[in-house]
Structures are given as structure tokens and as C-alpha cells.
PDB file of C-alpha atoms in Angstrom:
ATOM      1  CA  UNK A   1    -105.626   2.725  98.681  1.00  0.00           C
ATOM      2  CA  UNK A   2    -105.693  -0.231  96.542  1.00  0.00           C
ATOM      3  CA  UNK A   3    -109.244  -1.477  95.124  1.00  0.00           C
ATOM      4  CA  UNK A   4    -109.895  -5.494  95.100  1.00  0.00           C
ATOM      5  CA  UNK A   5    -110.097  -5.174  91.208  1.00  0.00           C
ATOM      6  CA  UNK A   6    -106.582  -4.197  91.684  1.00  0.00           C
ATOM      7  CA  UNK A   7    -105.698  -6.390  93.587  1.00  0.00           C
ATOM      8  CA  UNK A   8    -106.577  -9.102  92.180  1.00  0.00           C
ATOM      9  CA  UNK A   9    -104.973  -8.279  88.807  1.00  0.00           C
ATOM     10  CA  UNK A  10    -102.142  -8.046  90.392  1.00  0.00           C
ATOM     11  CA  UNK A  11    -101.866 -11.715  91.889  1.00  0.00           C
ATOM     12  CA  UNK A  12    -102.833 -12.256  88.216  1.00  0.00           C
ATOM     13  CA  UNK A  13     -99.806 -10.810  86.630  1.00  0.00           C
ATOM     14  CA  UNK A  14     -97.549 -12.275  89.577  1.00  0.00           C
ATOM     15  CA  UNK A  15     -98.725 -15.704  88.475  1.00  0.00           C
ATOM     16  CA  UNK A  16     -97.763 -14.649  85.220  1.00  0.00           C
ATOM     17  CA  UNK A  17     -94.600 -13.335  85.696  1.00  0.00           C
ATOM     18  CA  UNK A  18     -93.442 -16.839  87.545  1.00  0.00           C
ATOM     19  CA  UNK A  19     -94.812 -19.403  85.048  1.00  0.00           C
ATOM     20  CA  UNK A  20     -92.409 -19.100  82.485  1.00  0.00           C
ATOM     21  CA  UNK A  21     -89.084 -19.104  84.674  1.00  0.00           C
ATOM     22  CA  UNK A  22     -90.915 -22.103  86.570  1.00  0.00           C
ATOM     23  CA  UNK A  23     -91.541 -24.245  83.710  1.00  0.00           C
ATOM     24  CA  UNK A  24     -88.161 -23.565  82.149  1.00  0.00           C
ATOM     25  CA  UNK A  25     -86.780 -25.925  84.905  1.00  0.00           C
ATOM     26  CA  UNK A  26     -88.088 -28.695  83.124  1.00  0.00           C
ATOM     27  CA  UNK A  27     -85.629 -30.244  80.919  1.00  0.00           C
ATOM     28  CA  UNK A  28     -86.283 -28.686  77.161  1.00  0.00           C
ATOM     29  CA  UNK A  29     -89.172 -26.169  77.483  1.00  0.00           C
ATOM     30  CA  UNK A  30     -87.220 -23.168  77.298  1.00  0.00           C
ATOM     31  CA  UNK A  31     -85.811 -24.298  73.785  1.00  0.00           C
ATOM     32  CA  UNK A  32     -88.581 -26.144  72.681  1.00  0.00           C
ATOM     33  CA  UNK A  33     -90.503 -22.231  73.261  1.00  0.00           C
ATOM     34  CA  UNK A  34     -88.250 -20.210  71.740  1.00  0.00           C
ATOM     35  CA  UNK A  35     -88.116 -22.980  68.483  1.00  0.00           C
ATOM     36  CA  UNK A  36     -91.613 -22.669  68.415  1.00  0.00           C
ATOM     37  CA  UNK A  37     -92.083 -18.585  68.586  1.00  0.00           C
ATOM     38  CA  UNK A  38     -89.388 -18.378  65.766  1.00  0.00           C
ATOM     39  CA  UNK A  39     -91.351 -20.802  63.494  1.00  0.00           C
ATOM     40  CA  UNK A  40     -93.980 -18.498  63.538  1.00  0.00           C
ATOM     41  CA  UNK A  41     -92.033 -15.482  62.822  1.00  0.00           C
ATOM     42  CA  UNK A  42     -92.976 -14.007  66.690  1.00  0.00           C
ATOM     43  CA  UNK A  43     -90.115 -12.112  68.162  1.00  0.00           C
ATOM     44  CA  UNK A  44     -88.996 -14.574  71.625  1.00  0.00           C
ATOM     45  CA  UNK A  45     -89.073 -11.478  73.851  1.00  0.00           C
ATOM     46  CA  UNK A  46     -92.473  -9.934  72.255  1.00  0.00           C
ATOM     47  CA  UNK A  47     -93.676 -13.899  72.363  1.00  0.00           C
ATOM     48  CA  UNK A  48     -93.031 -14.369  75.841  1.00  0.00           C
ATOM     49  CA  UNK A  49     -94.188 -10.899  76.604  1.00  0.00           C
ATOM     50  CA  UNK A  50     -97.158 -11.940  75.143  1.00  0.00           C
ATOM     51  CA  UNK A  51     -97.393 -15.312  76.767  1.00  0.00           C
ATOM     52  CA  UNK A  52     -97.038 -14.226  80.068  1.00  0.00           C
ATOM     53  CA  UNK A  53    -100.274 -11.428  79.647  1.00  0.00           C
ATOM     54  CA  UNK A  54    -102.341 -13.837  77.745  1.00  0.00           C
ATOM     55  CA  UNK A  55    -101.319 -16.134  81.176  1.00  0.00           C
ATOM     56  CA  UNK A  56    -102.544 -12.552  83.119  1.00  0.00           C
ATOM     57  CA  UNK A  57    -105.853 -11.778  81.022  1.00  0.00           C
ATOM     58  CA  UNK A  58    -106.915 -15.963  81.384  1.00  0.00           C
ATOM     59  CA  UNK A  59    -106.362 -15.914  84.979  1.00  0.00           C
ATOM     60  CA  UNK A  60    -108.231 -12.438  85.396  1.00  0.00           C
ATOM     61  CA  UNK A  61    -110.931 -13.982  83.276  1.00  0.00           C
ATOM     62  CA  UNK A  62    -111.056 -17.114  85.426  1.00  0.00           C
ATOM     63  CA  UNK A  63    -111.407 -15.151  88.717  1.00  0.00           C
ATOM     64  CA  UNK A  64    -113.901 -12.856  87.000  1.00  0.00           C
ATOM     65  CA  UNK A  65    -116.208 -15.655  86.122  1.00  0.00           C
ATOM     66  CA  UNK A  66    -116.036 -16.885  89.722  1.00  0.00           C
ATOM     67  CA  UNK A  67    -116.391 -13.706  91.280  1.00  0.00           C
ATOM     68  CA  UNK A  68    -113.210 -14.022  93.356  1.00  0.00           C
ATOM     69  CA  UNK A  69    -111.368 -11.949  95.463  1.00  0.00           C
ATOM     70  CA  UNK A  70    -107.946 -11.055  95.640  1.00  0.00           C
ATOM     71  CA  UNK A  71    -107.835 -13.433  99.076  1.00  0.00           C
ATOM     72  CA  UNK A  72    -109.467 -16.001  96.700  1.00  0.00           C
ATOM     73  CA  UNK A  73    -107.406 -16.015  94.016  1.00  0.00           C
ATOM     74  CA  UNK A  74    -104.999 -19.069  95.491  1.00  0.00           C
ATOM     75  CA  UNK A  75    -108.010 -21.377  95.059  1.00  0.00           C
ATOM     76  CA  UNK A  76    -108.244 -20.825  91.578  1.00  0.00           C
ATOM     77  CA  UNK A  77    -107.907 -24.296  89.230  1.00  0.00           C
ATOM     78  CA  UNK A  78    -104.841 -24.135  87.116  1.00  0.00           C
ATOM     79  CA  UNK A  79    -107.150 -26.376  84.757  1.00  0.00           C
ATOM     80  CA  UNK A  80    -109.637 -23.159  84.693  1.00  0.00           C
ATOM     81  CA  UNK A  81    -107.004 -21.491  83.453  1.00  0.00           C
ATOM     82  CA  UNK A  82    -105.408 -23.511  80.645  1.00  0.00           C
ATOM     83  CA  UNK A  83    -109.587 -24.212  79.882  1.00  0.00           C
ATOM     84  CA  UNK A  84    -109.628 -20.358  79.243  1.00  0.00           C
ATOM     85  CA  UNK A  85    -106.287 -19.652  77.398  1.00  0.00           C
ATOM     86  CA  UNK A  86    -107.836 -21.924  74.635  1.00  0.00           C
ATOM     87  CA  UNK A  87    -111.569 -21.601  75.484  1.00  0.00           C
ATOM     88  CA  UNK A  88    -112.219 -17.794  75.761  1.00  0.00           C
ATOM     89  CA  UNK A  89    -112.286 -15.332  72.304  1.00  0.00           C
ATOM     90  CA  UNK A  90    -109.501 -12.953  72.841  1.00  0.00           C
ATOM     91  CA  UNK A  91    -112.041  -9.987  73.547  1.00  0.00           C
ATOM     92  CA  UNK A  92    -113.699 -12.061  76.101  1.00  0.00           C
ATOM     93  CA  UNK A  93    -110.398 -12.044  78.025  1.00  0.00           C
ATOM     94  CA  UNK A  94    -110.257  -8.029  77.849  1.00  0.00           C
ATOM     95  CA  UNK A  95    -113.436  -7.865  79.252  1.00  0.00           C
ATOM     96  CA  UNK A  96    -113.290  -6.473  83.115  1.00  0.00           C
ATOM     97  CA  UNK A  97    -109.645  -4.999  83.189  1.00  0.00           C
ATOM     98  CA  UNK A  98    -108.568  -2.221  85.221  1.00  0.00           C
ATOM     99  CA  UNK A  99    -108.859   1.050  83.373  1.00  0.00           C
ATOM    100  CA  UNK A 100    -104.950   1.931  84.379  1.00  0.00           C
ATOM    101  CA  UNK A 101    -102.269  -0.887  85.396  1.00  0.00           C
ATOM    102  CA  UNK A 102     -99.893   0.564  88.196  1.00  0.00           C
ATOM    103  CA  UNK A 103     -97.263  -1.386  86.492  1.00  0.00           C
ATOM    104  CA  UNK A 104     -96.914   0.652  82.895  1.00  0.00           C
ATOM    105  CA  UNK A 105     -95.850  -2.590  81.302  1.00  0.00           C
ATOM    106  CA  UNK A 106     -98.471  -4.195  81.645  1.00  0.00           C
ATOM    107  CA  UNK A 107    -100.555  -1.554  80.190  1.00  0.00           C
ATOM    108  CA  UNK A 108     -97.979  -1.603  77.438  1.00  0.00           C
ATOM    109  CA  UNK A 109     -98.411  -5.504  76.902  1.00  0.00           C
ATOM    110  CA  UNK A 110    -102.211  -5.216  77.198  1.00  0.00           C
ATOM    111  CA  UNK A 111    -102.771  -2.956  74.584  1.00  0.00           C
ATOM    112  CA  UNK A 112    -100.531  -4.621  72.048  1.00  0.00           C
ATOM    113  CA  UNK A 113    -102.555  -7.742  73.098  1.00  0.00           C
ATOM    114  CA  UNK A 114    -105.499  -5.862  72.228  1.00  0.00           C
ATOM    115  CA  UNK A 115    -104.382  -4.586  69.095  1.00  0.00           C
ATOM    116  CA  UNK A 116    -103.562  -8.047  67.952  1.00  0.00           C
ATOM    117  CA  UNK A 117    -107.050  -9.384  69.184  1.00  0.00           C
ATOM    118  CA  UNK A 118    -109.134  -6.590  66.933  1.00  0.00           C
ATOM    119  CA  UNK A 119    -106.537  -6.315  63.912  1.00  0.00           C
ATOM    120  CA  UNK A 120    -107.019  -9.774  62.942  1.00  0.00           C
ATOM    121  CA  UNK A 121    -105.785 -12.024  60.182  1.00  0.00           C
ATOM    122  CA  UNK A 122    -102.168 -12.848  60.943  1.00  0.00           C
ATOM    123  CA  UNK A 123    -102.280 -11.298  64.420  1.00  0.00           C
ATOM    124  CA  UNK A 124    -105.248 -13.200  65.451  1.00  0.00           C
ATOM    125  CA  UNK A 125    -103.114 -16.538  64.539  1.00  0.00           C
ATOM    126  CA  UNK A 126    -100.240 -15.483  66.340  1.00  0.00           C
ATOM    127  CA  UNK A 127    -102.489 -14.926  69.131  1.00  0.00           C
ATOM    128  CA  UNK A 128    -103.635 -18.640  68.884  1.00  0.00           C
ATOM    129  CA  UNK A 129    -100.271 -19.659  68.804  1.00  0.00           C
ATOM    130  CA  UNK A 130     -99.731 -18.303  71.580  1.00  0.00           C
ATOM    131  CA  UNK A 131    -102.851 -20.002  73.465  1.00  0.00           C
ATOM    132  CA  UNK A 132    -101.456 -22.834  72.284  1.00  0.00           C
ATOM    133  CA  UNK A 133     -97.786 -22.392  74.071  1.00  0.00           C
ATOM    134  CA  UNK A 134     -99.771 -20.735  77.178  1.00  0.00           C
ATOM    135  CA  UNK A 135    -101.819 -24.300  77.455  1.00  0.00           C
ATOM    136  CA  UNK A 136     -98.952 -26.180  77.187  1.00  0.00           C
ATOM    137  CA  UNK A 137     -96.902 -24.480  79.304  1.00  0.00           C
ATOM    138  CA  UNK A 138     -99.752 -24.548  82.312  1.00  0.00           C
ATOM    139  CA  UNK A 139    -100.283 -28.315  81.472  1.00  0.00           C
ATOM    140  CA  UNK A 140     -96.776 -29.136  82.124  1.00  0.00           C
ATOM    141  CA  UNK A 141     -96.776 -27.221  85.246  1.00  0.00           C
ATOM    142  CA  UNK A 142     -99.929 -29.397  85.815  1.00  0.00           C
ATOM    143  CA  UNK A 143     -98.065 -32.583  85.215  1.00  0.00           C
ATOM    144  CA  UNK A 144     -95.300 -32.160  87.770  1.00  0.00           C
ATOM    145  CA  UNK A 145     -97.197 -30.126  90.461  1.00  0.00           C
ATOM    146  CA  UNK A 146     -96.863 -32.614  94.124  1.00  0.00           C
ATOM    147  CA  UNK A 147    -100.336 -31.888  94.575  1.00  0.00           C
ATOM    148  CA  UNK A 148    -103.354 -34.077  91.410  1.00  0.00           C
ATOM    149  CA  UNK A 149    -105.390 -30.364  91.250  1.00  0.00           C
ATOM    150  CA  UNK A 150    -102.804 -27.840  91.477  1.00  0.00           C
ATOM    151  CA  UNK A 151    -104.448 -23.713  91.873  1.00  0.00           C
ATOM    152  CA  UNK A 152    -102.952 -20.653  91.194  1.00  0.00           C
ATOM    153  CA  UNK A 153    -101.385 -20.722  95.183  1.00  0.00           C
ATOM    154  CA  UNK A 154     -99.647 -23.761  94.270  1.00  0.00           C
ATOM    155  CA  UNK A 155     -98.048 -22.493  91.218  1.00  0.00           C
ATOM    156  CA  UNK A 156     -97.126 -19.166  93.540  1.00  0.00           C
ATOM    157  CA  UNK A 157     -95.791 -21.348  95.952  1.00  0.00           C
ATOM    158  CA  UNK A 158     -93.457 -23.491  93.852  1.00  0.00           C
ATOM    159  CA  UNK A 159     -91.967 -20.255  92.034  1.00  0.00           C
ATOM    160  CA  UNK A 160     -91.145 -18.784  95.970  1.00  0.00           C
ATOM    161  CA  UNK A 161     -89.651 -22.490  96.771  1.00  0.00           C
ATOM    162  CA  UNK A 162     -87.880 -22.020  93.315  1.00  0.00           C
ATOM    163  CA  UNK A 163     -86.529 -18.596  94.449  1.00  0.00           C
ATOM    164  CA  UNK A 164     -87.822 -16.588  91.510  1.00  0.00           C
ATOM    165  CA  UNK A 165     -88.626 -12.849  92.101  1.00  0.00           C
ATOM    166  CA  UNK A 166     -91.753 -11.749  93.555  1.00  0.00           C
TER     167      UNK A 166
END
């Protein structure tokens, strides 16, 4: 049996999952994200990695502050989000996790996140960075959402209408 802590970080790293392959459809992100990680010496594939659990661990965060359930978790503001990529120290995002993730990578992607958060110095920047890209990604998704206060549902919704994977 699954426990609601579970369950909610899962709808947390679905949301995750869907954000980059959803904003990519806007005309330039993609390459615009991959110019960016390579200016700042970040791996694209360890960068988006990254990106998409930083997206995770803000959401998580976000529905941890509210004290929301996993049947809660579509009303959460995609503004509270973005607000915590930028607004939260890393270690306040680690704070509530699931002891084990069922999926391995993203107890893989957690703990490198981690590492980066407490090693500090040029990890800590990169992690920053990588804020950064997470806000702007989430704003853009913002911008061209059909609804003015677009939640976490929405975003879900638009990746199923954009056929990407559950």
C-alpha cells in the first residue's frame, strides 16, 4: 500500500517529468536551455536531470507548506512554485522527502541534488543556475497557459493534451 507522502511525491515528479518536454514546444526554449547549461559548464543531460528534481523538490515543498494531499495537489499555484524554486535555500527543499523513492532515479537525482546543496562553492552556483532556468521555464508555461492562474492540474493536463508520457 502506498502512503499519501508517497503519493504525493509522486504527482510531484510527474509534474516534473512533463515540464520540460511541454515547454520545449515553444519556439526556442529547448536551445535557448541547452545554450545556457553549456555556458555554465553543466552537462545538458545532468542539467536537465537536475532541473526537472529541483521542479520535484519545489513542488514537494509547496504542497508541504500547504499541507496538501495527493488529491490536492492539482490546486497547487504554478506561481507557488516558481516563488519556491528561487525563494527556498536548497536544504529547505530537502526537508520532508520520502526516506526511499520507488523510482531509483529519483533517489539517484536527489542525492546528487543534495550533494550539490551541502558541497557548496561552485555547486551551490550551479544550483542557482539552475533555479534560475527552473523559474523561467515555469513562467513561460505561466505565460501561455488558457487559464490567468494556471496549478499544477493544469500543467498535467496540457502535457496529457500534448501526448507526452505519463
Amino acid at each position: 500500500m502506498t502512503s499519501d507522502h508517497d503519493m504525493l511525491w509522486r504527482r510531484c515528479a510527474h509534474l516534473s517529468r512533463v515540464l520540460l518536454p511541454l515547454v520545449d514546444h515553444e519556439p526556442g526554449e529547448r536551445a535557448s536551455r541547452h545554450e545556457n547549461l553549456q555556458t555554465w559548464g553543466i552537462d545538458v543531460a545532468v542539467g536537465e536531470r537536475l532541473i526537472e528534481v529541483f521542479a520535484a523538490l519545489a513542488t514537494h515543498a509547496v504542497a508541504t507548506d500547504a499541507s496538501a494531499s495527493p488529491a490536492e495537489f492539482d490546486t497547487l499555484p504554478l506561481e507557488a512554485v516558481a516563488d519556491a524554486a528561487t525563494g527556498k535555500r536548497d536544504f529547505e527543499l530537502l526537508a520532508g522527502l520520502p526516506g526511499t523513492f520507488a523510482d531509483g532515479r529519483d533517489g539517484q537525482a536527489v542525492d546528487l541534488f543534495r550533494l550539490s546543496a551541502y558541497e557548496g562553492g561552485q555547486a551551490s552556483r550551479r544550483l542557482f543556475q539552475l533555479s534560475r532556468e527552473l523559474r523561467h521555464v515555469l513562467v513561460v508555461l505561466a505565460e501561455h497557459s488558457p487559464t490567468s492562474t494556471p496549478t499544477c492540474g493544469d500543467i498535467i493536463r496540457q502535457a496529457d493534451e500534448a501526448g507526452l508520457p505519463q
